[in-house]
Amino acid sequence: MASSETQPRFGQSVKGLLSDKVTSCSGDVIALTRQVLKGSRSQELLSQAARNMVIQEDAILHSEDSLRKMSIITTHLQYQQEAIQKNVEHSKYLQDQLKHLMK
């Protein structure tokens, strides 16, 4: 009879251990799920950051192109300014000659 008394106790202790293990595994599954979700969120954030970087890169390239064009325009305006200054100087010279002829 001693073995029949130990049998239920053994069965109950195994059930208790099994229940503890199931609870522990459930907690581990919940923790793992949280980590996977956190990793998924991190991946979403990284993807968004990469998309934003591509957008910024396009904006930077466009700005660089605009600056290059503005530099060319500035150079052309400087040439035009020099030409206008030469014409003004030549005009003053012609005015002086005209005045001298009118005397």
Coordinates of N, CA and C in Angstrom, one line a residue:
M1 N 0.8 -1.2 0.0 CA 0.0 0.0 0.0 C 0.8 1.3 0.0
A2 N 2.0 1.1 0.4 CA 2.9 2.3 0.5 C 3.1 2.8 -0.9
S3 N 3.2 1.9 -1.8 CA 3.4 2.3 -3.2 C 2.2 3.0 -3.8
S4 N 1.0 2.6 -3.4 CA -0.2 3.3 -3.9 C -0.3 4.7 -3.3
E5 N 0.2 4.9 -2.1 CA 0.1 6.2 -1.5 C 1.1 7.1 -2.2
T6 N 2.3 6.6 -2.5 CA 3.3 7.4 -3.1 C 2.9 7.7 -4.6
Q7 N 2.2 6.9 -5.2 CA 1.8 7.0 -6.6 C 1.0 8.3 -6.8
P8 N -0.1 8.6 -5.9 CA -0.8 9.8 -6.1 C 0.1 11.1 -5.8
R9 N 0.9 10.9 -4.8 CA 1.8 12.1 -4.5 C 2.8 12.3 -5.7
F10 N 3.3 11.2 -6.2 CA 4.2 11.4 -7.3 C 3.5 12.0 -8.5
G11 N 2.3 11.6 -8.8 CA 1.5 12.1 -9.9 C 1.1 13.6 -9.6
Q12 N 0.8 13.9 -8.4 CA 0.5 15.3 -8.1 C 1.8 16.2 -8.2
S13 N 2.9 15.6 -7.7 CA 4.1 16.5 -7.8 C 4.5 16.6 -9.3
V14 N 4.3 15.6 -10.1 CA 4.6 15.7 -11.5 C 3.7 16.7 -12.2
K15 N 2.4 16.7 -11.8 CA 1.5 17.6 -12.4 C 1.8 19.0 -11.9
G16 N 2.3 19.2 -10.7 CA 2.7 20.5 -10.2 C 3.9 21.0 -10.9
L17 N 4.9 20.1 -11.1 CA 6.1 20.5 -11.9 C 5.7 20.8 -13.3
L18 N 4.9 20.0 -13.9 CA 4.4 20.3 -15.3 C 3.7 21.6 -15.4
S19 N 2.9 21.9 -14.4 CA 2.1 23.2 -14.4 C 3.1 24.3 -14.2
D20 N 4.1 24.2 -13.4 CA 5.2 25.2 -13.2 C 5.9 25.4 -14.5
K21 N 6.3 24.3 -15.2 CA 7.0 24.4 -16.4 C 6.2 25.1 -17.5
V22 N 4.9 24.7 -17.6 CA 4.0 25.4 -18.6 C 3.9 26.9 -18.3
T23 N 3.8 27.2 -17.0 CA 3.7 28.7 -16.7 C 5.0 29.4 -17.0
S24 N 6.1 28.7 -16.7 CA 7.4 29.3 -17.1 C 7.6 29.4 -18.6
C25 N 7.2 28.4 -19.3 CA 7.3 28.5 -20.8 C 6.3 29.5 -21.4
S26 N 5.2 29.7 -20.8 CA 4.2 30.7 -21.2 C 4.9 32.1 -21.0
G27 N 5.5 32.3 -19.9 CA 6.2 33.6 -19.6 C 7.3 33.8 -20.6
D28 N 8.1 32.7 -21.0 CA 9.1 32.8 -21.9 C 8.6 33.2 -23.3
V29 N 7.4 32.6 -23.7 CA 6.8 32.8 -25.0 C 6.3 34.3 -25.0
I30 N 5.8 34.8 -23.9 CA 5.3 36.2 -23.9 C 6.5 37.1 -24.0
A31 N 7.6 36.8 -23.3 CA 8.8 37.6 -23.4 C 9.4 37.6 -24.8
L32 N 9.4 36.4 -25.4 CA 9.9 36.3 -26.8 C 9.0 37.1 -27.8
T33 N 7.7 37.0 -27.6 CA 6.8 37.7 -28.4 C 7.0 39.2 -28.3
R34 N 7.2 39.7 -27.1 CA 7.5 41.1 -26.9 C 8.8 41.5 -27.6
Q35 N 9.8 40.7 -27.6 CA 11.1 41.0 -28.2 C 10.9 41.0 -29.8
V36 N 10.1 40.0 -30.3 CA 9.9 40.0 -31.7 C 9.1 41.3 -32.1
L37 N 8.1 41.7 -31.4 CA 7.4 42.9 -31.7 C 8.3 44.1 -31.6
K38 N 9.1 44.1 -30.6 CA 10.1 45.3 -30.5 C 11.0 45.3 -31.6
G39 N 11.5 44.1 -32.0 CA 12.4 44.0 -33.2 C 11.7 44.4 -34.5
S40 N 10.4 44.0 -34.6 CA 9.6 44.4 -35.8 C 9.5 45.9 -35.8
R41 N 9.2 46.5 -34.6 CA 9.1 48.0 -34.6 C 10.4 48.7 -34.9
S42 N 11.5 48.1 -34.4 CA 12.8 48.6 -34.8 C 13.0 48.6 -36.3
Q43 N 12.6 47.4 -36.9 CA 12.8 47.3 -38.3 C 12.0 48.3 -39.1
E44 N 10.8 48.6 -38.6 CA 9.9 49.6 -39.2 C 10.6 51.0 -39.1
L45 N 11.2 51.3 -37.9 CA 11.8 52.6 -37.7 C 13.1 52.7 -38.6
L46 N 13.8 51.6 -38.8 CA 15.0 51.6 -39.7 C 14.6 51.8 -41.1
S47 N 13.5 51.2 -41.5 CA 13.0 51.3 -42.9 C 12.6 52.8 -43.1
Q48 N 11.9 53.3 -42.2 CA 11.4 54.7 -42.3 C 12.6 55.7 -42.4
A49 N 13.6 55.4 -41.5 CA 14.9 56.2 -41.6 C 15.6 56.1 -42.9
A50 N 15.6 54.9 -43.5 CA 16.2 54.7 -44.8 C 15.5 55.5 -45.9
R51 N 14.1 55.4 -45.8 CA 13.3 56.2 -46.8 C 13.6 57.7 -46.7
N52 N 13.6 58.1 -45.4 CA 13.9 59.6 -45.2 C 15.3 60.0 -45.7
M53 N 16.2 59.1 -45.5 CA 17.6 59.4 -46.0 C 17.6 59.5 -47.5
V54 N 16.9 58.6 -48.2 CA 16.8 58.7 -49.7 C 16.2 60.0 -50.1
I55 N 15.1 60.4 -49.4 CA 14.5 61.7 -49.7 C 15.4 62.8 -49.5
Q56 N 16.2 62.8 -48.4 CA 17.1 63.9 -48.1 C 18.3 63.9 -49.1
E57 N 18.7 62.7 -49.5 CA 19.7 62.6 -50.5 C 19.3 63.2 -51.8
D58 N 18.1 63.0 -52.3 CA 17.5 63.6 -53.5 C 17.5 65.1 -53.3
A59 N 17.1 65.6 -52.2 CA 17.0 67.0 -51.9 C 18.4 67.6 -52.0
I60 N 19.4 66.9 -51.4 CA 20.7 67.5 -51.4 C 21.3 67.5 -52.8
L61 N 21.0 66.5 -53.6 CA 21.5 66.5 -55.0 C 20.8 67.6 -55.8
H62 N 19.6 67.8 -55.5 CA 18.9 68.9 -56.2 C 19.4 70.3 -55.8
S63 N 19.7 70.4 -54.5 CA 20.3 71.7 -54.0 C 21.7 71.9 -54.6
E64 N 22.5 70.8 -54.7 CA 23.8 70.9 -55.3 C 23.7 71.3 -56.7
D65 N 22.8 70.8 -57.5 CA 22.6 71.2 -58.9 C 22.2 72.6 -59.0
S66 N 21.3 73.1 -58.1 CA 20.8 74.5 -58.1 C 22.0 75.4 -57.8
L67 N 22.8 75.0 -56.8 CA 24.0 75.9 -56.5 C 25.0 75.9 -57.7
R68 N 25.2 74.8 -58.4 CA 26.1 74.8 -59.5 C 25.5 75.8 -60.6
K69 N 24.2 75.7 -60.8 CA 23.6 76.6 -61.8 C 23.7 78.1 -61.4
M70 N 23.5 78.3 -60.1 CA 23.6 79.7 -59.6 C 25.0 80.2 -59.8
S71 N 26.0 79.4 -59.6 CA 27.4 79.7 -59.8 C 27.7 80.1 -61.2
I72 N 27.1 79.4 -62.1 CA 27.3 79.7 -63.6 C 26.6 81.1 -63.9
I73 N 25.4 81.3 -63.3 CA 24.7 82.5 -63.6 C 25.5 83.7 -63.0
T74 N 26.1 83.5 -61.8 CA 26.9 84.5 -61.1 C 28.1 84.9 -62.0
T75 N 28.8 83.9 -62.6 CA 29.9 84.1 -63.5 C 29.5 84.9 -64.7
H76 N 28.3 84.6 -65.3 CA 27.8 85.3 -66.5 C 27.5 86.8 -66.1
L77 N 26.9 87.0 -64.9 CA 26.6 88.3 -64.5 C 27.8 89.1 -64.3
Q78 N 28.9 88.5 -63.8 CA 30.1 89.2 -63.6 C 30.7 89.7 -64.9
Y79 N 30.6 88.8 -65.9 CA 31.1 89.1 -67.3 C 30.3 90.3 -67.8
Q80 N 29.0 90.3 -67.6 CA 28.1 91.3 -68.1 C 28.4 92.7 -67.4
Q81 N 28.7 92.6 -66.1 CA 29.0 93.8 -65.3 C 30.3 94.4 -65.9
E82 N 31.3 93.5 -66.1 CA 32.6 94.0 -66.7 C 32.4 94.7 -68.0
A83 N 31.5 94.1 -68.9 CA 31.3 94.6 -70.2 C 30.6 96.0 -70.0
I84 N 29.6 96.1 -69.1 CA 28.9 97.4 -68.9 C 29.8 98.4 -68.4
Q85 N 30.7 98.1 -67.5 CA 31.7 99.0 -67.0 C 32.6 99.6 -68.1
K86 N 33.0 98.7 -69.0 CA 33.9 99.1 -70.1 C 33.1 100.0 -71.0
N87 N 31.8 99.7 -71.3 CA 31.0 100.5 -72.1 C 30.8 101.9 -71.5
V88 N 30.6 101.9 -70.2 CA 30.4 103.2 -69.5 C 31.7 104.1 -69.6
E89 N 32.8 103.4 -69.4 CA 34.1 104.1 -69.5 C 34.3 104.7 -70.9
H90 N 34.0 103.8 -71.9 CA 34.1 104.2 -73.3 C 33.1 105.3 -73.6
S91 N 32.0 105.3 -73.0 CA 30.9 106.3 -73.2 C 31.4 107.6 -72.7
K92 N 32.1 107.6 -71.5 CA 32.6 108.9 -70.9 C 33.7 109.4 -71.8
Y93 N 34.5 108.5 -72.4 CA 35.6 109.0 -73.3 C 35.0 109.6 -74.5
L94 N 33.9 109.0 -75.1 CA 33.2 109.5 -76.2 C 32.6 110.9 -75.9
Q95 N 32.0 111.0 -74.7 CA 31.4 112.3 -74.3 C 32.4 113.4 -74.2
D96 N 33.6 113.0 -73.7 CA 34.6 114.0 -73.6 C 35.1 114.5 -75.0
Q97 N 35.2 113.5 -75.9 CA 35.6 113.9 -77.2 C 34.6 114.7 -77.9
L98 N 33.3 114.4 -77.7 CA 32.2 115.2 -78.3 C 32.2 116.6 -77.8
K99 N 32.4 116.7 -76.5 CA 32.5 118.1 -75.9 C 33.7 118.9 -76.4
H100 N 34.8 118.2 -76.6 CA 36.0 118.9 -77.2 C 35.7 119.3 -78.6
L101 N 35.0 118.5 -79.4 CA 34.7 118.8 -80.7 C 33.7 120.0 -80.8
M102 N 32.8 120.1 -79.8 CA 31.7 121.1 -79.9 C 32.3 122.5 -79.5
K103 N 33.5 122.5 -78.9 CA 34.0 123.8 -78.5 C 34.6 124.6 -79.7

